[in-house]
Short mmCIF file of N, CA, C and O in Angstrom, two decimals:
data_model
loop_
_atom_site.label_atom_id
_atom_site.label_comp_id
_atom_site.label_asym_id
_atom_site.label_seq_id
_atom_site.Cartn_x
_atom_site.Cartn_y
_atom_site.Cartn_z
N UNK R 141 -41.97 -6.80 -19.75
CA UNK R 141 -41.08 -7.36 -18.74
C UNK R 141 -39.67 -7.56 -19.30
O UNK R 141 -38.70 -7.35 -18.58
N UNK R 142 -39.57 -7.94 -20.55
CA UNK R 142 -38.26 -8.18 -21.14
C UNK R 142 -37.43 -6.89 -21.18
O UNK R 142 -36.22 -6.91 -20.90
N UNK R 143 -38.07 -5.76 -21.48
CA UNK R 143 -37.34 -4.49 -21.52
C UNK R 143 -36.81 -4.14 -20.13
O UNK R 143 -35.65 -3.74 -19.99
N UNK R 144 -37.63 -4.32 -19.11
CA UNK R 144 -37.18 -4.06 -17.74
C UNK R 144 -36.04 -5.00 -17.36
O UNK R 144 -35.06 -4.58 -16.75
N UNK R 145 -36.17 -6.25 -17.74
CA UNK R 145 -35.12 -7.23 -17.43
C UNK R 145 -33.80 -6.86 -18.11
O UNK R 145 -32.73 -6.92 -17.49
N UNK R 146 -33.87 -6.45 -19.36
CA UNK R 146 -32.65 -6.06 -20.07
C UNK R 146 -32.05 -4.77 -19.51
O UNK R 146 -30.83 -4.64 -19.40
N UNK R 147 -32.89 -3.83 -19.14
CA UNK R 147 -32.42 -2.60 -18.50
C UNK R 147 -31.72 -2.94 -17.18
O UNK R 147 -30.65 -2.39 -16.88
N UNK R 148 -32.29 -3.85 -16.42
CA UNK R 148 -31.69 -4.29 -15.16
C UNK R 148 -30.32 -4.92 -15.41
O UNK R 148 -29.35 -4.65 -14.70
N UNK R 149 -30.23 -5.73 -16.45
CA UNK R 149 -28.96 -6.36 -16.81
C UNK R 149 -27.90 -5.32 -17.17
O UNK R 149 -26.76 -5.37 -16.70
N UNK R 150 -28.29 -4.36 -17.99
CA UNK R 150 -27.35 -3.32 -18.42
C UNK R 150 -26.88 -2.48 -17.23
O UNK R 150 -25.69 -2.20 -17.08
N UNK R 151 -27.81 -2.09 -16.37
CA UNK R 151 -27.43 -1.28 -15.20
C UNK R 151 -26.44 -2.04 -14.32
O UNK R 151 -25.44 -1.46 -13.86
N UNK R 152 -26.71 -3.31 -14.08
CA UNK R 152 -25.80 -4.11 -13.25
C UNK R 152 -24.43 -4.27 -13.93
O UNK R 152 -23.39 -4.24 -13.26
N UNK R 153 -24.44 -4.45 -15.24
CA UNK R 153 -23.18 -4.57 -15.96
C UNK R 153 -22.35 -3.30 -15.89
O UNK R 153 -21.13 -3.36 -15.70
N UNK R 154 -23.00 -2.17 -16.03
CA UNK R 154 -22.29 -0.89 -15.94
C UNK R 154 -21.70 -0.68 -14.55
O UNK R 154 -20.54 -0.26 -14.41
N UNK R 155 -22.46 -1.01 -13.52
CA UNK R 155 -21.97 -0.82 -12.16
C UNK R 155 -20.81 -1.76 -11.85
O UNK R 155 -19.79 -1.34 -11.28
N UNK R 156 -20.95 -3.02 -12.23
CA UNK R 156 -19.86 -3.98 -12.00
C UNK R 156 -18.60 -3.53 -12.74
O UNK R 156 -17.50 -3.58 -12.19
N UNK R 157 -18.76 -3.05 -13.95
CA UNK R 157 -17.63 -2.58 -14.73
C UNK R 157 -16.97 -1.36 -14.11
O UNK R 157 -15.74 -1.24 -14.12
N UNK R 158 -17.76 -0.46 -13.58
CA UNK R 158 -17.22 0.74 -12.94
C UNK R 158 -16.35 0.35 -11.75
O UNK R 158 -15.19 0.78 -11.64
N UNK R 159 -16.88 -0.47 -10.87
CA UNK R 159 -16.11 -0.87 -9.69
C UNK R 159 -14.87 -1.68 -10.08
O UNK R 159 -13.80 -1.50 -9.50
N UNK R 160 -15.02 -2.57 -11.05
CA UNK R 160 -13.90 -3.38 -11.52
C UNK R 160 -12.79 -2.49 -12.07
O UNK R 160 -11.61 -2.67 -11.75
N UNK R 161 -13.16 -1.52 -12.88
CA UNK R 161 -12.17 -0.64 -13.50
C UNK R 161 -11.39 0.14 -12.44
O UNK R 161 -10.17 0.33 -12.57
N UNK R 162 -12.06 0.57 -11.39
CA UNK R 162 -11.36 1.29 -10.33
C UNK R 162 -10.33 0.40 -9.66
O UNK R 162 -9.19 0.80 -9.46
N UNK R 163 -10.73 -0.82 -9.29
CA UNK R 163 -9.81 -1.70 -8.58
C UNK R 163 -8.67 -2.19 -9.45
O UNK R 163 -7.55 -2.40 -8.97
N UNK R 164 -8.93 -2.40 -10.72
CA UNK R 164 -7.93 -3.01 -11.60
C UNK R 164 -7.08 -2.02 -12.38
O UNK R 164 -6.03 -2.40 -12.89
N UNK R 165 -7.51 -0.76 -12.47
CA UNK R 165 -6.70 0.18 -13.25
C UNK R 165 -6.55 1.55 -12.60
O UNK R 165 -5.43 2.06 -12.52
N UNK R 166 -7.63 2.14 -12.15
CA UNK R 166 -7.54 3.50 -11.62
C UNK R 166 -6.68 3.53 -10.36
O UNK R 166 -5.73 4.32 -10.27
N UNK R 167 -6.98 2.68 -9.40
CA UNK R 167 -6.22 2.72 -8.15
C UNK R 167 -4.76 2.29 -8.35
O UNK R 167 -3.86 2.97 -7.82
N UNK R 168 -4.47 1.22 -9.09
CA UNK R 168 -3.05 0.93 -9.35
C UNK R 168 -2.34 2.06 -10.08
O UNK R 168 -1.17 2.35 -9.80
N UNK R 169 -3.04 2.72 -10.98
CA UNK R 169 -2.44 3.86 -11.67
C UNK R 169 -2.13 4.99 -10.72
O UNK R 169 -1.06 5.60 -10.79
N UNK R 170 -3.04 5.27 -9.82
CA UNK R 170 -2.79 6.33 -8.84
C UNK R 170 -1.70 5.93 -7.85
O UNK R 170 -0.93 6.78 -7.39
N UNK R 171 -1.61 4.65 -7.54
CA UNK R 171 -0.56 4.18 -6.63
C UNK R 171 0.83 4.31 -7.25
O UNK R 171 1.83 4.29 -6.53
N UNK R 172 0.89 4.44 -8.55
CA UNK R 172 2.18 4.53 -9.25
C UNK R 172 2.74 5.95 -9.29
O UNK R 172 3.85 6.16 -9.78
N UNK R 173 1.97 6.91 -8.79
CA UNK R 173 2.46 8.29 -8.77
C UNK R 173 2.67 8.73 -7.33
O UNK R 173 2.36 8.00 -6.39
N UNK R 174 3.20 9.91 -7.16
CA UNK R 174 3.46 10.45 -5.82
C UNK R 174 2.15 10.52 -5.03
O UNK R 174 1.10 10.89 -5.58
N UNK R 175 2.18 10.17 -3.73
CA UNK R 175 0.97 10.19 -2.92
C UNK R 175 0.20 11.52 -2.96
O UNK R 175 -1.04 11.51 -3.04
N UNK R 176 0.90 12.63 -2.93
CA UNK R 176 0.20 13.92 -2.97
C UNK R 176 -0.55 14.11 -4.29
O UNK R 176 -1.68 14.62 -4.31
N UNK R 177 0.07 13.67 -5.38
CA UNK R 177 -0.60 13.75 -6.68
C UNK R 177 -1.79 12.80 -6.73
O UNK R 177 -2.84 13.14 -7.29
N UNK R 178 -1.63 11.60 -6.17
CA UNK R 178 -2.72 10.63 -6.15
C UNK R 178 -3.91 11.16 -5.35
O UNK R 178 -5.06 11.02 -5.76
N UNK R 179 -3.61 11.78 -4.22
CA UNK R 179 -4.69 12.36 -3.40
C UNK R 179 -5.43 13.44 -4.17
O UNK R 179 -6.67 13.49 -4.17
N UNK R 180 -4.69 14.31 -4.83
CA UNK R 180 -5.31 15.39 -5.62
C UNK R 180 -6.17 14.80 -6.73
O UNK R 180 -7.31 15.25 -6.95
N UNK R 181 -5.64 13.81 -7.44
CA UNK R 181 -6.39 13.20 -8.53
C UNK R 181 -7.65 12.50 -8.02
O UNK R 181 -8.73 12.63 -8.60
N UNK R 182 -7.53 11.78 -6.90
CA UNK R 182 -8.69 11.05 -6.37
C UNK R 182 -9.75 12.02 -5.86
O UNK R 182 -10.94 11.77 -6.02
N UNK R 183 -9.32 13.12 -5.26
CA UNK R 183 -10.30 14.13 -4.83
C UNK R 183 -11.09 14.63 -6.04
O UNK R 183 -12.31 14.80 -5.98
N UNK R 184 -10.41 14.86 -7.13
CA UNK R 184 -11.07 15.32 -8.35
C UNK R 184 -12.04 14.25 -8.87
O UNK R 184 -13.18 14.56 -9.24
N UNK R 185 -11.58 13.02 -8.91
CA UNK R 185 -12.44 11.92 -9.37
C UNK R 185 -13.68 11.83 -8.48
O UNK R 185 -14.80 11.70 -8.97
N UNK R 186 -13.47 11.90 -7.16
CA UNK R 186 -14.60 11.78 -6.23
C UNK R 186 -15.62 12.90 -6.40
O UNK R 186 -16.81 12.69 -6.17
N UNK R 187 -15.16 14.05 -6.82
CA UNK R 187 -16.12 15.14 -7.07
C UNK R 187 -16.83 14.97 -8.40
O UNK R 187 -18.03 15.18 -8.51
N UNK R 188 -16.07 14.60 -9.43
CA UNK R 188 -16.63 14.51 -10.77
C UNK R 188 -17.54 13.30 -10.96
O UNK R 188 -18.44 13.31 -11.81
N UNK R 189 -17.33 12.25 -10.18
CA UNK R 189 -18.15 11.05 -10.36
C UNK R 189 -19.57 11.25 -9.84
O UNK R 189 -20.48 10.52 -10.23
N UNK R 190 -19.75 12.24 -8.99
CA UNK R 190 -21.09 12.51 -8.46
C UNK R 190 -21.90 13.27 -9.51
O UNK R 190 -21.92 14.50 -9.54
N UNK R 191 -22.54 12.52 -10.38
CA UNK R 191 -23.31 13.10 -11.47
C UNK R 191 -24.54 12.22 -11.73
O UNK R 191 -24.63 11.10 -11.22
N UNK R 192 -25.49 12.72 -12.49
CA UNK R 192 -26.72 11.96 -12.72
C UNK R 192 -26.50 10.57 -13.32
O UNK R 192 -27.24 9.63 -13.02
N UNK R 193 -25.48 10.40 -14.15
CA UNK R 193 -25.24 9.09 -14.77
C UNK R 193 -24.83 8.06 -13.72
O UNK R 193 -25.25 6.91 -13.78
N UNK R 194 -23.98 8.49 -12.78
CA UNK R 194 -23.61 7.57 -11.70
C UNK R 194 -24.84 7.20 -10.88
O UNK R 194 -25.07 6.03 -10.58
N UNK R 195 -25.63 8.20 -10.51
CA UNK R 195 -26.77 7.93 -9.65
C UNK R 195 -27.79 7.03 -10.36
O UNK R 195 -28.39 6.16 -9.72
N UNK R 196 -27.95 7.22 -11.65
CA UNK R 196 -28.85 6.35 -12.41
C UNK R 196 -28.41 4.89 -12.30
O UNK R 196 -29.21 4.00 -12.03
N UNK R 197 -27.13 4.65 -12.50
CA UNK R 197 -26.60 3.29 -12.47
C UNK R 197 -26.54 2.76 -11.03
O UNK R 197 -26.97 1.65 -10.74
N UNK R 198 -26.00 3.56 -10.12
CA UNK R 198 -25.79 3.14 -8.74
C UNK R 198 -27.10 2.86 -8.02
O UNK R 198 -27.25 1.84 -7.34
N UNK R 199 -28.05 3.77 -8.14
CA UNK R 199 -29.35 3.58 -7.49
C UNK R 199 -30.30 2.76 -8.34
O UNK R 199 -31.15 2.03 -7.82
N UNK R 200 -30.17 2.89 -9.65
CA UNK R 200 -31.08 2.19 -10.55
C UNK R 200 -30.91 0.69 -10.57
O UNK R 200 -31.87 -0.04 -10.78
N UNK R 201 -29.69 0.20 -10.35
CA UNK R 201 -29.45 -1.24 -10.39
C UNK R 201 -30.30 -2.02 -9.39
O UNK R 201 -31.07 -2.90 -9.78
N UNK R 202 -30.20 -1.72 -8.10
CA UNK R 202 -31.01 -2.50 -7.16
C UNK R 202 -32.51 -2.21 -7.29
O UNK R 202 -33.34 -3.11 -7.11
N UNK R 203 -32.85 -0.97 -7.62
CA UNK R 203 -34.27 -0.64 -7.77
C UNK R 203 -34.88 -1.39 -8.96
O UNK R 203 -35.96 -1.96 -8.86
N UNK R 204 -34.18 -1.41 -10.08
CA UNK R 204 -34.67 -2.13 -11.26
C UNK R 204 -34.81 -3.62 -10.97
O UNK R 204 -35.79 -4.25 -11.37
N UNK R 205 -33.83 -4.18 -10.26
CA UNK R 205 -33.90 -5.61 -9.92
C UNK R 205 -35.08 -5.87 -8.97
O UNK R 205 -35.79 -6.88 -9.11
N UNK R 206 -35.29 -4.98 -8.03
CA UNK R 206 -36.42 -5.13 -7.11
C UNK R 206 -37.74 -5.07 -7.85
O UNK R 206 -38.62 -5.92 -7.67
N UNK R 207 -37.90 -4.08 -8.71
CA UNK R 207 -39.14 -3.94 -9.49
C UNK R 207 -39.33 -5.16 -10.39
O UNK R 207 -40.44 -5.72 -10.47
N UNK R 208 -38.27 -5.60 -11.04
CA UNK R 208 -38.37 -6.79 -11.89
C UNK R 208 -38.77 -8.00 -11.07
O UNK R 208 -39.59 -8.82 -11.51
N UNK R 209 -38.22 -8.11 -9.88
CA UNK R 209 -38.57 -9.24 -9.01
C UNK R 209 -40.02 -9.20 -8.58
O UNK R 209 -40.68 -10.25 -8.48
N UNK R 210 -40.53 -8.02 -8.34
CA UNK R 210 -41.93 -7.89 -7.93
C UNK R 210 -42.89 -8.14 -9.09
O UNK R 210 -44.02 -8.58 -8.87
N UNK R 211 -42.44 -7.87 -10.31
CA UNK R 211 -43.31 -8.04 -11.47
C UNK R 211 -43.17 -9.41 -12.14
O UNK R 211 -44.10 -9.85 -12.81
N UNK R 212 -42.04 -10.02 -11.98
CA UNK R 212 -41.81 -11.32 -12.64
C UNK R 212 -42.56 -12.42 -11.89
O UNK R 212 -42.87 -12.29 -10.71
N UNK R 213 -42.78 -13.49 -12.59
CA UNK R 213 -43.42 -14.64 -11.96
C UNK R 213 -42.43 -15.78 -11.83
O UNK R 213 -41.34 -15.76 -12.41
N UNK R 214 -42.79 -16.76 -11.07
CA UNK R 214 -42.01 -17.99 -10.97
C UNK R 214 -40.62 -17.79 -10.41
O UNK R 214 -40.35 -16.90 -9.60
N UNK R 215 -39.72 -18.64 -10.88
CA UNK R 215 -38.35 -18.62 -10.38
C UNK R 215 -37.64 -17.31 -10.70
O UNK R 215 -36.77 -16.87 -9.93
N UNK R 216 -37.98 -16.68 -11.80
CA UNK R 216 -37.33 -15.42 -12.18
C UNK R 216 -37.46 -14.38 -11.09
O UNK R 216 -36.51 -13.63 -10.82
N UNK R 217 -38.62 -14.34 -10.44
CA UNK R 217 -38.84 -13.35 -9.38
C UNK R 217 -37.80 -13.50 -8.27
O UNK R 217 -37.21 -12.51 -7.82
N UNK R 218 -37.55 -14.70 -7.86
CA UNK R 218 -36.57 -14.94 -6.79
C UNK R 218 -35.17 -14.55 -7.19
O UNK R 218 -34.42 -13.98 -6.38
N UNK R 219 -34.80 -14.82 -8.43
CA UNK R 219 -33.46 -14.46 -8.90
C UNK R 219 -33.29 -12.95 -8.98
O UNK R 219 -32.25 -12.41 -8.61
N UNK R 220 -34.31 -12.26 -9.47
CA UNK R 220 -34.25 -10.79 -9.52
C UNK R 220 -34.16 -10.21 -8.10
O UNK R 220 -33.38 -9.28 -7.85
N UNK R 221 -34.94 -10.76 -7.19
CA UNK R 221 -34.92 -10.25 -5.81
C UNK R 221 -33.57 -10.54 -5.15
O UNK R 221 -33.06 -9.71 -4.38
N UNK R 222 -32.99 -11.69 -5.45
CA UNK R 222 -31.66 -11.99 -4.93
C UNK R 222 -30.63 -10.99 -5.47
O UNK R 222 -29.76 -10.52 -4.73
N UNK R 223 -30.74 -10.67 -6.75
CA UNK R 223 -29.84 -9.68 -7.35
C UNK R 223 -30.00 -8.33 -6.66
O UNK R 223 -29.01 -7.65 -6.38
N UNK R 224 -31.24 -7.95 -6.37
CA UNK R 224 -31.48 -6.68 -5.69
C UNK R 224 -30.85 -6.68 -4.30
O UNK R 224 -30.19 -5.71 -3.90
N UNK R 225 -31.01 -7.77 -3.57
CA UNK R 225 -30.46 -7.86 -2.22
C UNK R 225 -28.94 -7.84 -2.20
O UNK R 225 -28.33 -7.11 -1.41
N UNK R 226 -28.32 -8.64 -3.07
CA UNK R 226 -26.85 -8.67 -3.13
C UNK R 226 -26.32 -7.31 -3.57
O UNK R 226 -25.35 -6.80 -3.00
N UNK R 227 -26.97 -6.71 -4.56
CA UNK R 227 -26.52 -5.41 -5.03
C UNK R 227 -26.67 -4.33 -3.98
O UNK R 227 -25.77 -3.50 -3.79
N UNK R 228 -27.78 -4.36 -3.27
CA UNK R 228 -28.01 -3.36 -2.23
C UNK R 228 -26.98 -3.50 -1.10
O UNK R 228 -26.34 -2.53 -0.71
N UNK R 229 -26.81 -4.73 -0.62
CA UNK R 229 -25.88 -4.95 0.49
C UNK R 229 -24.42 -4.74 0.07
O UNK R 229 -23.65 -4.06 0.76
N UNK R 230 -24.06 -5.31 -1.07
CA UNK R 230 -22.66 -5.29 -1.48
C UNK R 230 -22.21 -4.03 -2.16
O UNK R 230 -21.01 -3.77 -2.25
N UNK R 231 -23.15 -3.25 -2.66
CA UNK R 231 -22.78 -2.02 -3.35
C UNK R 231 -23.23 -0.80 -2.55
O UNK R 231 -22.40 0.00 -2.10
N UNK R 232 -24.51 -0.66 -2.35
CA UNK R 232 -25.04 0.54 -1.70
C UNK R 232 -24.58 0.65 -0.25
O UNK R 232 -24.06 1.70 0.15
N UNK R 233 -24.77 -0.40 0.54
CA UNK R 233 -24.40 -0.32 1.95
C UNK R 233 -22.90 -0.15 2.15
O UNK R 233 -22.47 0.63 3.00
N UNK R 234 -22.10 -0.89 1.39
CA UNK R 234 -20.65 -0.76 1.51
C UNK R 234 -20.22 0.65 1.12
O UNK R 234 -19.37 1.26 1.78
N UNK R 235 -20.80 1.18 0.07
CA UNK R 235 -20.47 2.54 -0.36
C UNK R 235 -20.80 3.54 0.74
O UNK R 235 -19.96 4.39 1.08
N UNK R 236 -22.00 3.43 1.29
CA UNK R 236 -22.44 4.39 2.31
C UNK R 236 -21.65 4.25 3.61
O UNK R 236 -21.31 5.25 4.25
N UNK R 237 -21.33 3.02 3.99
CA UNK R 237 -20.68 2.79 5.28
C UNK R 237 -19.16 2.92 5.23
O UNK R 237 -18.54 3.25 6.25
N UNK R 238 -18.55 2.65 4.08
CA UNK R 238 -17.09 2.60 4.04
C UNK R 238 -16.50 3.58 3.02
O UNK R 238 -15.71 4.46 3.38
N UNK R 239 -16.84 3.43 1.75
CA UNK R 239 -16.13 4.18 0.71
C UNK R 239 -16.40 5.68 0.77
O UNK R 239 -15.47 6.48 0.64
N UNK R 240 -17.64 6.08 0.97
CA UNK R 240 -17.93 7.52 1.05
C UNK R 240 -17.28 8.16 2.27
O UNK R 240 -16.64 9.22 2.14
N UNK R 241 -17.37 7.56 3.47
CA UNK R 241 -16.65 8.17 4.59
C UNK R 241 -15.14 8.26 4.35
O UNK R 241 -14.51 9.24 4.76
N UNK R 242 -14.57 7.28 3.68
CA UNK R 242 -13.14 7.34 3.36
C UNK R 242 -12.86 8.46 2.36
O UNK R 242 -11.85 9.17 2.47
N UNK R 243 -13.74 8.61 1.38
CA UNK R 243 -13.59 9.72 0.43
C UNK R 243 -13.64 11.07 1.16
O UNK R 243 -12.86 11.97 0.85
N UNK R 244 -14.55 11.17 2.11
CA UNK R 244 -14.67 12.41 2.88
C UNK R 244 -13.42 12.66 3.71
O UNK R 244 -12.96 13.80 3.83
N UNK R 245 -12.84 11.58 4.28
CA UNK R 245 -11.61 11.72 5.07
C UNK R 245 -10.44 12.15 4.18
O UNK R 245 -9.62 12.99 4.58
N UNK R 246 -10.36 11.57 3.00
CA UNK R 246 -9.30 11.97 2.07
C UNK R 246 -9.48 13.44 1.69
O UNK R 246 -8.50 14.20 1.67
N UNK R 247 -10.71 13.83 1.43
CA UNK R 247 -10.99 15.21 1.03
C UNK R 247 -10.63 16.19 2.17
O UNK R 247 -10.12 17.28 1.91
N UNK R 248 -10.90 15.78 3.39
CA UNK R 248 -10.62 16.64 4.54
C UNK R 248 -9.15 16.61 4.95
O UNK R 248 -8.73 17.40 5.80
N UNK R 249 -8.38 15.71 4.36
CA UNK R 249 -6.97 15.61 4.70
C UNK R 249 -6.70 14.86 5.99
O UNK R 249 -5.61 14.94 6.55
N UNK R 250 -7.69 14.11 6.49
CA UNK R 250 -7.51 13.37 7.73
C UNK R 250 -7.08 11.92 7.50
O UNK R 250 -6.89 11.18 8.46
N UNK R 251 -6.94 11.52 6.23
CA UNK R 251 -6.47 10.19 5.90
C UNK R 251 -5.46 10.32 4.78
O UNK R 251 -5.74 10.96 3.77
N UNK R 252 -4.31 9.70 4.96
CA UNK R 252 -3.27 9.76 3.95
C UNK R 252 -3.48 8.71 2.86
O UNK R 252 -4.23 7.74 3.04
N UNK R 253 -2.80 8.90 1.75
CA UNK R 253 -2.99 8.05 0.58
C UNK R 253 -2.70 6.57 0.87
O UNK R 253 -3.44 5.70 0.44
N UNK R 254 -1.62 6.29 1.57
CA UNK R 254 -1.23 4.90 1.81
C UNK R 254 -2.35 4.13 2.51
O UNK R 254 -2.72 3.03 2.09
N UNK R 255 -2.88 4.68 3.57
CA UNK R 255 -3.98 4.02 4.29
C UNK R 255 -5.26 4.01 3.47
O UNK R 255 -5.98 3.03 3.43
N UNK R 256 -5.52 5.12 2.83
CA UNK R 256 -6.74 5.24 2.02
C UNK R 256 -6.74 4.23 0.87
O UNK R 256 -7.70 3.47 0.70
N UNK R 257 -5.71 4.21 0.08
CA UNK R 257 -5.68 3.41 -1.14
C UNK R 257 -5.86 1.92 -0.86
O UNK R 257 -6.68 1.26 -1.50
N UNK R 258 -5.11 1.41 0.07
CA UNK R 258 -5.18 -0.03 0.37
C UNK R 258 -6.58 -0.43 0.84
O UNK R 258 -7.17 -1.37 0.34
N UNK R 259 -7.07 0.29 1.80
CA UNK R 259 -8.39 -0.03 2.38
C UNK R 259 -9.52 0.25 1.40
O UNK R 259 -10.43 -0.55 1.24
N UNK R 260 -9.48 1.40 0.73
CA UNK R 260 -10.53 1.77 -0.21
C UNK R 260 -10.62 0.74 -1.33
O UNK R 260 -11.71 0.33 -1.73
N UNK R 261 -9.46 0.33 -1.86
CA UNK R 261 -9.44 -0.63 -2.96
C UNK R 261 -9.99 -1.98 -2.53
O UNK R 261 -10.73 -2.63 -3.28
N UNK R 262 -9.66 -2.42 -1.32
CA UNK R 262 -10.19 -3.69 -0.83
C UNK R 262 -11.71 -3.66 -0.76
O UNK R 262 -12.39 -4.59 -1.23
N UNK R 263 -12.26 -2.60 -0.21
CA UNK R 263 -13.72 -2.49 -0.13
C UNK R 263 -14.34 -2.29 -1.51
O UNK R 263 -15.43 -2.80 -1.79
N UNK R 264 -13.66 -1.56 -2.37
CA UNK R 264 -14.18 -1.39 -3.72
C UNK R 264 -14.20 -2.71 -4.47
O UNK R 264 -15.12 -2.98 -5.25
N UNK R 265 -13.19 -3.54 -4.24
CA UNK R 265 -13.16 -4.85 -4.88
C UNK R 265 -14.32 -5.70 -4.39
O UNK R 265 -14.93 -6.43 -5.19
N UNK R 266 -14.67 -5.58 -3.12
CA UNK R 266 -15.88 -6.26 -2.62
C UNK R 266 -17.11 -5.76 -3.37
O UNK R 266 -17.97 -6.55 -3.76
N UNK R 267 -17.18 -4.46 -3.61
CA UNK R 267 -18.31 -3.91 -4.38
C UNK R 267 -18.31 -4.48 -5.80
O UNK R 267 -19.37 -4.80 -6.34
N UNK R 268 -17.14 -4.62 -6.40
CA UNK R 268 -17.05 -5.18 -7.75
C UNK R 268 -17.53 -6.63 -7.77
O UNK R 268 -18.28 -7.04 -8.66
N UNK R 269 -17.11 -7.40 -6.78
CA UNK R 269 -17.54 -8.80 -6.71
C UNK R 269 -19.04 -8.89 -6.49
O UNK R 269 -19.74 -9.66 -7.17
N UNK R 270 -19.56 -8.12 -5.56
CA UNK R 270 -21.00 -8.14 -5.29
C UNK R 270 -21.79 -7.71 -6.52
O UNK R 270 -22.83 -8.33 -6.85
N UNK R 271 -21.33 -6.70 -7.21
CA UNK R 271 -22.03 -6.24 -8.40
C UNK R 271 -21.97 -7.27 -9.52
O UNK R 271 -22.92 -7.43 -10.28
N UNK R 272 -20.86 -7.98 -9.61
CA UNK R 272 -20.74 -9.04 -10.62
C UNK R 272 -21.65 -10.21 -10.28
O UNK R 272 -22.29 -10.79 -11.17
N UNK R 273 -21.74 -10.55 -9.01
CA UNK R 273 -22.68 -11.61 -8.59
C UNK R 273 -24.10 -11.16 -8.90
O UNK R 273 -24.91 -11.96 -9.43
N UNK R 274 -24.43 -9.92 -8.61
CA UNK R 274 -25.77 -9.41 -8.94
C UNK R 274 -26.04 -9.48 -10.43
O UNK R 274 -27.14 -9.84 -10.85
N UNK R 275 -25.05 -9.13 -11.23
CA UNK R 275 -25.17 -9.21 -12.69
C UNK R 275 -25.47 -10.65 -13.11
O UNK R 275 -26.36 -10.88 -13.93
N UNK R 276 -24.75 -11.59 -12.56
CA UNK R 276 -24.99 -13.00 -12.89
C UNK R 276 -26.38 -13.44 -12.47
O UNK R 276 -27.06 -14.17 -13.20
N UNK R 277 -26.82 -12.98 -11.31
CA UNK R 277 -28.17 -13.33 -10.83
C UNK R 277 -29.24 -12.77 -11.77
O UNK R 277 -30.25 -13.44 -12.03
N UNK R 278 -29.03 -11.57 -12.26
CA UNK R 278 -29.97 -11.01 -13.24
C UNK R 278 -29.98 -11.86 -14.51
O UNK R 278 -31.03 -12.12 -15.09
N UNK R 279 -28.79 -12.30 -14.94
CA UNK R 279 -28.72 -13.16 -16.10
C UNK R 279 -29.49 -14.46 -15.92
O UNK R 279 -30.22 -14.90 -16.81
N UNK R 280 -29.36 -15.05 -14.73
CA UNK R 280 -30.12 -16.29 -14.43
C UNK R 280 -31.62 -15.97 -14.43
O UNK R 280 -32.42 -16.77 -14.95
N UNK R 281 -31.97 -14.84 -13.87
CA UNK R 281 -33.39 -14.45 -13.84
C UNK R 281 -33.96 -14.31 -15.25
O UNK R 281 -35.08 -14.77 -15.53
N UNK R 282 -33.20 -13.69 -16.11
CA UNK R 282 -33.67 -13.54 -17.50
C UNK R 282 -33.84 -14.90 -18.15
O UNK R 282 -34.81 -15.14 -18.88
N UNK R 283 -32.93 -15.80 -17.86
CA UNK R 283 -33.06 -17.17 -18.40
C UNK R 283 -34.28 -17.89 -17.87
O UNK R 283 -34.79 -18.80 -18.52
N UNK R 284 -34.74 -17.49 -16.70
CA UNK R 284 -35.91 -18.14 -16.08
C UNK R 284 -37.22 -17.51 -16.49
O UNK R 284 -38.29 -18.00 -16.11
N UNK R 285 -37.17 -16.39 -17.24
CA UNK R 285 -38.42 -15.75 -17.65
C UNK R 285 -39.22 -16.63 -18.61
O UNK R 285 -38.71 -17.35 -19.42
#
């Protein structure tokens, strides 16, 4: 159980860090260059980020927390399940409902950088906050084991 719990912690930490880094450095960096260049760079990032390592972290975080919650006993189970729920709602659902459609609009040229960047970053920051809350919940769960 401890190995699963630590794996869950690491996955959540990686995901929170990924979203945080985008909101705090990648997007401000892209906003500092010409909009056409930012669009080109973000299209490239959006294509390259779709790889097995992202999917492992992105999908693995809530799944690992769910499995840990189902296997853990006592209070730890509830904390792991809460982490799974927050991570699923705040990361997976937001990504599917908002960020991916915006990425597709940017790729298709139907959304300009100014509208894309402001809105995408706001929703990404929500993903960062939700992932950080999930990370903290996993930490509390480990303490309750």
